[in-house]
Amino acid sequence: MRVIAFLIAILLPLPALAQSSCGGQTQIEANFCAKEKWEIADRELNRIWKEVKPLADARGDGQSLLQEQRAWLKARDATCDRELMGDGSAAPMFYWACIEEQTLSRNQALQAWR
């Protein structure tokens, strides 16, 4: 399922990847826009993780947080992979939107570990 999204991502010419796809009118642009929005949320997730994990380690909760994060990743993938089963040109957009939504929610949950 992820292969479809990956193939779409690598098939566009490099100049198209250098520019934001948001604001476009084609389905391909909407798909890439959704992916770009997830990438922003994912960068924030990684930034928060780098802050929270050492704090959790210092409190003795680091292993618990790591297990929770791994479980979240599996649940996120299981939830969002379903979006690619619908086929159609909009499937990648729905997939990336789901991944973004799940990541934004996780970002909030990680904030509680501070």
N, CA and C atoms as an extended XYZ file, in Angstrom:
342
Properties=species:S:1:pos:R:3:atomname:S:1:resname:S:1:resid:I:1 pbc="F F F"
N         0.820       -1.193        0.000 N   MET     1
C         0.000        0.000        0.000 CA  MET     1
C         0.872        1.268        0.000 C   MET     1
N         1.885        1.270        0.850 N   ARG     2
C         2.766        2.431        0.893 CA  ARG     2
C         3.568        2.563       -0.384 C   ARG     2
N         3.685        1.469       -1.107 N   VAL     3
C         4.445        1.475       -2.346 CA  VAL     3
C         3.828        2.458       -3.331 C   VAL     3
N         2.518        2.531       -3.366 N   ILE     4
C         1.837        3.441       -4.276 CA  ILE     4
C         2.230        4.880       -3.966 C   ILE     4
N         2.166        5.251       -2.700 N   ALA     5
C         2.529        6.616       -2.313 CA  ALA     5
C         3.998        6.880       -2.612 C   ALA     5
N         4.838        5.892       -2.361 N   PHE     6
C         6.265        6.043       -2.626 CA  PHE     6
C         6.519        6.233       -4.117 C   PHE     6
N         5.870        5.416       -4.942 N   LEU     7
C         6.063        5.528       -6.384 CA  LEU     7
C         5.617        6.881       -6.911 C   LEU     7
N         4.523        7.375       -6.416 N   ILE     8
C         4.065        8.698       -6.833 CA  ILE     8
C         5.105        9.741       -6.457 C   ILE     8
N         5.679        9.598       -5.265 N   ALA     9
C         6.664       10.566       -4.791 CA  ALA     9
C         7.922       10.568       -5.644 C   ALA     9
N         8.352        9.407       -6.101 N   ILE    10
C         9.603        9.375       -6.859 CA  ILE    10
C         9.414        9.623       -8.349 C   ILE    10
N         8.192        9.559       -8.837 N   LEU    11
C         7.968        9.733      -10.261 CA  LEU    11
C         7.879       11.187      -10.700 C   LEU    11
N         7.671       12.092       -9.782 N   LEU    12
C         7.611       13.503      -10.161 CA  LEU    12
C         9.012       14.022      -10.420 C   LEU    12
N         9.162       14.940      -11.352 N   PRO    13
C        10.482       15.510      -11.594 CA  PRO    13
C        10.978       16.281      -10.375 C   PRO    13
N        12.287       16.370      -10.228 N   LEU    14
C        12.888       17.039       -9.075 CA  LEU    14
C        12.432       18.481       -8.902 C   LEU    14
N        12.312       19.292       -9.953 N   PRO    15
C        11.829       20.655       -9.731 CA  PRO    15
C        10.461       20.709       -9.064 C   PRO    15
N         9.615       19.731       -9.362 N   ALA    16
C         8.294       19.709       -8.729 CA  ALA    16
C         8.417       19.443       -7.242 C   ALA    16
N         9.421       18.675       -6.847 N   LEU    17
C         9.603       18.379       -5.434 CA  LEU    17
C        10.162       19.571       -4.674 C   LEU    17
N        10.876       20.452       -5.370 N   ALA    18
C        11.502       21.594       -4.709 CA  ALA    18
C        10.484       22.676       -4.359 C   ALA    18
N         9.349       22.670       -5.011 N   GLN    19
C         8.333       23.685       -4.779 CA  GLN    19
C         7.196       23.096       -3.963 C   GLN    19
N         6.534       23.960       -3.227 N   SER    20
C         5.386       23.505       -2.454 CA  SER    20
C         4.252       23.138       -3.400 C   SER    20
N         3.610       22.033       -3.105 N   SER    21
C         2.477       21.588       -3.915 CA  SER    21
C         1.168       22.152       -3.398 C   SER    21
N         1.196       22.745       -2.238 N   CYS    22
C        -0.037       23.276       -1.657 CA  CYS    22
C        -0.506       24.481       -2.467 C   CYS    22
N        -1.771       24.523       -2.691 N   GLY    23
C        -2.354       25.601       -3.471 CA  GLY    23
C        -2.579       25.196       -4.917 C   GLY    23
N        -2.135       23.999       -5.276 N   GLY    24
C        -2.333       23.512       -6.631 CA  GLY    24
C        -3.763       23.031       -6.834 C   GLY    24
N        -4.052       22.690       -8.066 N   GLN    25
C        -5.419       22.294       -8.382 CA  GLN    25
C        -5.543       20.862       -8.873 C   GLN    25
N        -4.433       20.173       -9.074 N   THR    26
C        -4.531       18.799       -9.555 CA  THR    26
C        -4.517       17.830       -8.376 C   THR    26
N        -4.947       16.612       -8.642 N   GLN    27
C        -4.944       15.604       -7.592 CA  GLN    27
C        -3.525       15.277       -7.159 C   GLN    27
N        -2.609       15.236       -8.090 N   ILE    28
C        -1.207       14.972       -7.730 CA  ILE    28
C        -0.694       16.058       -6.801 C   ILE    28
N        -1.022       17.302       -7.078 N   GLU    29
C        -0.597       18.401       -6.202 CA  GLU    29
C        -1.247       18.274       -4.824 C   GLU    29
N        -2.504       17.883       -4.790 N   ALA    30
C        -3.182       17.689       -3.500 CA  ALA    30
C        -2.536       16.545       -2.726 C   ALA    30
N        -2.140       15.485       -3.424 N   ASN    31
C        -1.456       14.369       -2.775 CA  ASN    31
C        -0.136       14.831       -2.165 C   ASN    31
N         0.637       15.569       -2.936 N   PHE    32
C         1.920       16.051       -2.430 CA  PHE    32
C         1.755       17.085       -1.324 C   PHE    32
N         0.722       17.890       -1.400 N   CYS    33
C         0.444       18.858       -0.341 CA  CYS    33
C         0.176       18.134        0.971 C   CYS    33
N        -0.625       17.091        0.911 N   ALA    34
C        -0.926       16.308        2.115 CA  ALA    34
C         0.353       15.710        2.688 C   ALA    34
N         1.226       15.241        1.816 N   LYS    35
C         2.502       14.678        2.272 CA  LYS    35
C         3.378       15.755        2.902 C   LYS    35
N         3.421       16.925        2.301 N   GLU    36
C         4.205       18.031        2.848 CA  GLU    36
C         3.712       18.418        4.242 C   GLU    36
N         2.404       18.424        4.421 N   LYS    37
C         1.852       18.761        5.736 CA  LYS    37
C         2.249       17.716        6.768 C   LYS    37
N         2.249       16.428        6.373 N   TRP    38
C         2.705       15.393        7.293 CA  TRP    38
C         4.182       15.581        7.622 C   TRP    38
N         4.995       15.919        6.632 N   GLU    39
C         6.429       16.100        6.872 CA  GLU    39
C         6.678       17.188        7.911 C   GLU    39
N         5.881       18.237        7.885 N   ILE    40
C         5.999       19.306        8.879 CA  ILE    40
C         5.665       18.761       10.265 C   ILE    40
N         4.566       18.017       10.359 N   ALA    41
C         4.173       17.422       11.648 CA  ALA    41
C         5.218       16.417       12.121 C   ALA    41
N         5.805       15.670       11.185 N   ASP    42
C         6.816       14.675       11.542 CA  ASP    42
C         8.093       15.338       12.049 C   ASP    42
N         8.487       16.437       11.439 N   ARG    43
C         9.663       17.173       11.939 CA  ARG    43
C         9.414       17.657       13.364 C   ARG    43
N         8.193       18.108       13.625 N   GLU    44
C         7.841       18.549       14.979 CA  GLU    44
C         7.865       17.367       15.946 C   GLU    44
N         7.365       16.225       15.516 N   LEU    45
C         7.401       15.020       16.342 CA  LEU    45
C         8.847       14.689       16.727 C   LEU    45
N         9.739       14.728       15.766 N   ASN    46
C        11.138       14.421       16.037 CA  ASN    46
C        11.782       15.449       16.960 C   ASN    46
N        11.410       16.720       16.806 N   ARG    47
C        11.925       17.762       17.686 CA  ARG    47
C        11.458       17.527       19.123 C   ARG    47
N        10.181       17.235       19.282 N   ILE    48
C         9.623       16.986       20.612 CA  ILE    48
C        10.259       15.737       21.217 C   ILE    48
N        10.427       14.695       20.411 N   TRP    49
C        11.020       13.445       20.903 CA  TRP    49
C        12.413       13.697       21.472 C   TRP    49
N        13.201       14.498       20.767 N   LYS    50
C        14.568       14.795       21.217 CA  LYS    50
C        14.579       15.544       22.546 C   LYS    50
N        13.523       16.249       22.853 N   GLU    51
C        13.407       16.939       24.145 CA  GLU    51
C        12.871       16.005       25.230 C   GLU    51
N        11.853       15.246       24.886 N   VAL    52
C        11.112       14.467       25.864 CA  VAL    52
C        11.832       13.180       26.274 C   VAL    52
N        12.447       12.513       25.326 N   LYS    53
C        13.078       11.225       25.635 CA  LYS    53
C        14.164       11.357       26.707 C   LYS    53
N        15.082       12.313       26.631 N   PRO    54
C        16.072       12.443       27.705 CA  PRO    54
C        15.442       12.769       29.062 C   PRO    54
N        14.387       13.549       29.057 N   LEU    55
C        13.690       13.859       30.314 CA  LEU    55
C        13.070       12.595       30.898 C   LEU    55
N        12.456       11.795       30.049 N   ALA    56
C        11.849       10.535       30.507 CA  ALA    56
C        12.933        9.580       31.002 C   ALA    56
N        14.061        9.544       30.305 N   ASP    57
C        15.179        8.698       30.746 CA  ASP    57
C        15.646        9.113       32.141 C   ASP    57
N        15.760       10.413       32.346 N   ALA    58
C        16.228       10.923       33.638 CA  ALA    58
C        15.271       10.576       34.768 C   ALA    58
N        13.972       10.478       34.459 N   ARG    59
C        12.967       10.121       35.459 CA  ARG    59
C        12.810        8.614       35.614 C   ARG    59
N        13.487        7.865       34.746 N   GLY    60
C        13.341        6.420       34.785 CA  GLY    60
C        12.174        5.910       33.962 C   GLY    60
N        11.574        6.767       33.148 N   ASP    61
C        10.414        6.414       32.332 CA  ASP    61
C        10.755        6.242       30.853 C   ASP    61
N        12.037        6.296       30.524 N   GLY    62
C        12.443        6.273       29.120 CA  GLY    62
C        12.024        5.016       28.393 C   GLY    62
N        12.167        3.878       29.027 N   GLN    63
C        11.803        2.614       28.378 CA  GLN    63
C        10.300        2.546       28.140 C   GLN    63
N         9.536        3.021       29.086 N   SER    64
C         8.085        3.041       28.947 CA  SER    64
C         7.671        3.949       27.784 C   SER    64
N         8.306        5.091       27.689 N   LEU    65
C         8.009        6.015       26.597 CA  LEU    65
C         8.378        5.389       25.257 C   LEU    65
N         9.515        4.735       25.186 N   LEU    66
C         9.938        4.087       23.952 CA  LEU    66
C         8.950        3.002       23.537 C   LEU    66
N         8.493        2.199       24.475 N   GLN    67
C         7.503        1.159       24.166 CA  GLN    67
C         6.200        1.781       23.681 C   GLN    67
N         5.802        2.868       24.326 N   GLU    68
C         4.581        3.564       23.919 CA  GLU    68
C         4.719        4.111       22.501 C   GLU    68
N         5.884        4.659       22.190 N   GLN    69
C         6.121        5.216       20.862 CA  GLN    69
C         6.074        4.118       19.798 C   GLN    69
N         6.683        2.999       20.078 N   ARG    70
C         6.666        1.888       19.126 CA  ARG    70
C         5.250        1.371       18.901 C   ARG    70
N         4.474        1.288       19.963 N   ALA    71
C         3.080        0.849       19.844 CA  ALA    71
C         2.275        1.858       19.032 C   ALA    71
N         2.533        3.140       19.262 N   TRP    72
C         1.836        4.182       18.514 CA  TRP    72
C         2.145        4.070       17.027 C   TRP    72
N         3.411        3.863       16.685 N   LEU    73
C         3.782        3.734       15.274 CA  LEU    73
C         3.044        2.581       14.599 C   LEU    73
N         2.954        1.455       15.272 N   LYS    74
C         2.234        0.302       14.711 CA  LYS    74
C         0.751        0.620       14.537 C   LYS    74
N         0.170        1.264       15.535 N   ALA    75
C        -1.251        1.611       15.465 CA  ALA    75
C        -1.506        2.641       14.370 C   ALA    75
N        -0.622        3.628       14.255 N   ARG    76
C        -0.760        4.644       13.206 CA  ARG    76
C        -0.732        3.988       11.839 C   ARG    76
N         0.245        3.124       11.627 N   ASP    77
C         0.367        2.465       10.330 CA  ASP    77
C        -0.850        1.592       10.031 C   ASP    77
N        -1.304        0.852       11.015 N   ALA    78
C        -2.475       -0.006       10.817 CA  ALA    78
C        -3.712        0.819       10.478 C   ALA    78
N        -3.848        1.955       11.127 N   THR    79
C        -4.990        2.829       10.883 CA  THR    79
C        -4.922        3.457        9.498 C   THR    79
N        -3.782        4.003        9.151 N   CYS    80
C        -3.678        4.781        7.917 CA  CYS    80
C        -3.458        3.940        6.669 C   CYS    80
N        -2.893        2.764        6.818 N   ASP    81
C        -2.707        1.901        5.648 CA  ASP    81
C        -4.036        1.571        4.981 C   ASP    81
N        -5.099        1.572        5.752 N   ARG    82
C        -6.438        1.301        5.197 CA  ARG    82
C        -6.832        2.322        4.135 C   ARG    82
N        -6.295        3.532        4.261 N   GLU    83
C        -6.630        4.599        3.309 CA  GLU    83
C        -6.132        4.279        1.902 C   GLU    83
N        -5.093        3.465        1.800 N   LEU    84
C        -4.547        3.121        0.488 CA  LEU    84
C        -5.294        1.980       -0.179 C   LEU    84
N        -6.182        1.339        0.552 N   MET    85
C        -6.926        0.215       -0.011 CA  MET    85
C        -8.024        0.673       -0.953 C   MET    85
N        -8.395        1.930       -0.884 N   GLY    86
C        -9.483        2.440       -1.707 CA  GLY    86
C        -9.127        2.662       -3.155 C   GLY    86
N        -7.840        2.538       -3.490 N   ASP    87
C        -7.392        2.806       -4.852 CA  ASP    87
C        -7.752        4.239       -5.229 C   ASP    87
N        -7.713        4.537       -6.477 N   GLY    88
C        -8.055        5.871       -6.947 CA  GLY    88
C        -6.912        6.846       -6.742 C   GLY    88
N        -6.965        7.925       -7.479 N   SER    89
C        -5.881        8.904       -7.449 CA  SER    89
C        -5.831        9.703       -6.152 C   SER    89
N        -6.908        9.719       -5.390 N   ALA    90
C        -6.925       10.470       -4.131 CA  ALA    90
C        -6.452        9.644       -2.936 C   ALA    90
N        -6.232        8.350       -3.122 N   ALA    91
C        -5.828        7.495       -2.007 CA  ALA    91
C        -4.575        7.999       -1.295 C   ALA    91
N        -3.529        8.431       -2.022 N   PRO    92
C        -2.355        8.951       -1.308 CA  PRO    92
C        -2.673       10.193       -0.469 C   PRO    92
N        -3.560       11.045       -0.954 N   MET    93
C        -3.939       12.232       -0.196 CA  MET    93
C        -4.601       11.836        1.125 C   MET    93
N        -5.509       10.878        1.061 N   PHE    94
C        -6.182       10.429        2.279 CA  PHE    94
C        -5.202        9.750        3.225 C   PHE    94
N        -4.267        8.998        2.659 N   TYR    95
C        -3.244        8.333        3.471 CA  TYR    95
C        -2.395        9.368        4.211 C   TYR    95
N        -1.842       10.342        3.479 N   TRP    96
C        -0.972       11.337        4.120 CA  TRP    96
C        -1.745       12.208        5.098 C   TRP    96
N        -3.004       12.493        4.796 N   ALA    97
C        -3.825       13.265        5.734 CA  ALA    97
C        -4.024       12.485        7.029 C   ALA    97
N        -4.234       11.189        6.910 N   CYS    98
C        -4.389       10.337        8.092 CA  CYS    98
C        -3.099       10.312        8.901 C   CYS    98
N        -1.977       10.127        8.209 N   ILE    99
C        -0.673       10.097        8.885 CA  ILE    99
C        -0.433       11.427        9.594 C   ILE    99
N        -0.751       12.531        8.932 N   GLU   100
C        -0.573       13.847        9.551 CA  GLU   100
C        -1.445       13.980       10.803 C   GLU   100
N        -2.710       13.619       10.682 N   GLU   101
C        -3.636       13.717       11.821 CA  GLU   101
C        -3.135       12.894       13.008 C   GLU   101
N        -2.700       11.678       12.732 N   GLN   102
C        -2.188       10.812       13.796 CA  GLN   102
C        -0.925       11.411       14.423 C   GLN   102
N        -0.071       11.995       13.595 N   THR   103
C         1.178       12.579       14.088 CA  THR   103
C         0.902       13.820       14.927 C   THR   103
N        -0.008       14.653       14.493 N   LEU   104
C        -0.351       15.839       15.283 CA  LEU   104
C        -0.907       15.438       16.644 C   LEU   104
N        -1.726       14.403       16.661 N   SER   105
C        -2.266       13.901       17.922 CA  SER   105
C        -1.143       13.368       18.815 C   SER   105
N        -0.218       12.653       18.221 N   ARG   106
C         0.905       12.114       19.001 CA  ARG   106
C         1.789       13.234       19.523 C   ARG   106
N         1.967       14.283       18.733 N   ASN   107
C         2.748       15.423       19.197 CA  ASN   107
C         2.170       15.993       20.492 C   ASN   107
N         0.857       16.100       20.539 N   GLN   108
C         0.200       16.593       21.759 CA  GLN   108
C         0.419       15.635       22.919 C   GLN   108
N         0.309       14.346       22.658 N   ALA   109
C         0.503       13.352       23.722 CA  ALA   109
C         1.935       13.391       24.245 C   ALA   109
N         2.891       13.573       23.354 N   LEU   110
C         4.294       13.636       23.792 CA  LEU   110
C         4.565       14.869       24.648 C   LEU   110
N         3.836       15.936       24.387 N   GLN   111
C         4.001       17.156       25.191 CA  GLN   111
C         3.737       16.866       26.668 C   GLN   111
N         2.851       15.937       26.945 N   ALA   112
C         2.506       15.600       28.339 CA  ALA   112
C         3.669       14.941       29.069 C   ALA   112
N         4.647       14.410       28.342 N   TRP   113
C         5.793       13.761       28.967 CA  TRP   113
C         6.832       14.773       29.455 C   TRP   113
N         6.635       16.037       29.159 N   ARG   114
C         7.601       17.064       29.585 CA  ARG   114
C         7.588       17.229       31.074 C   ARG   114
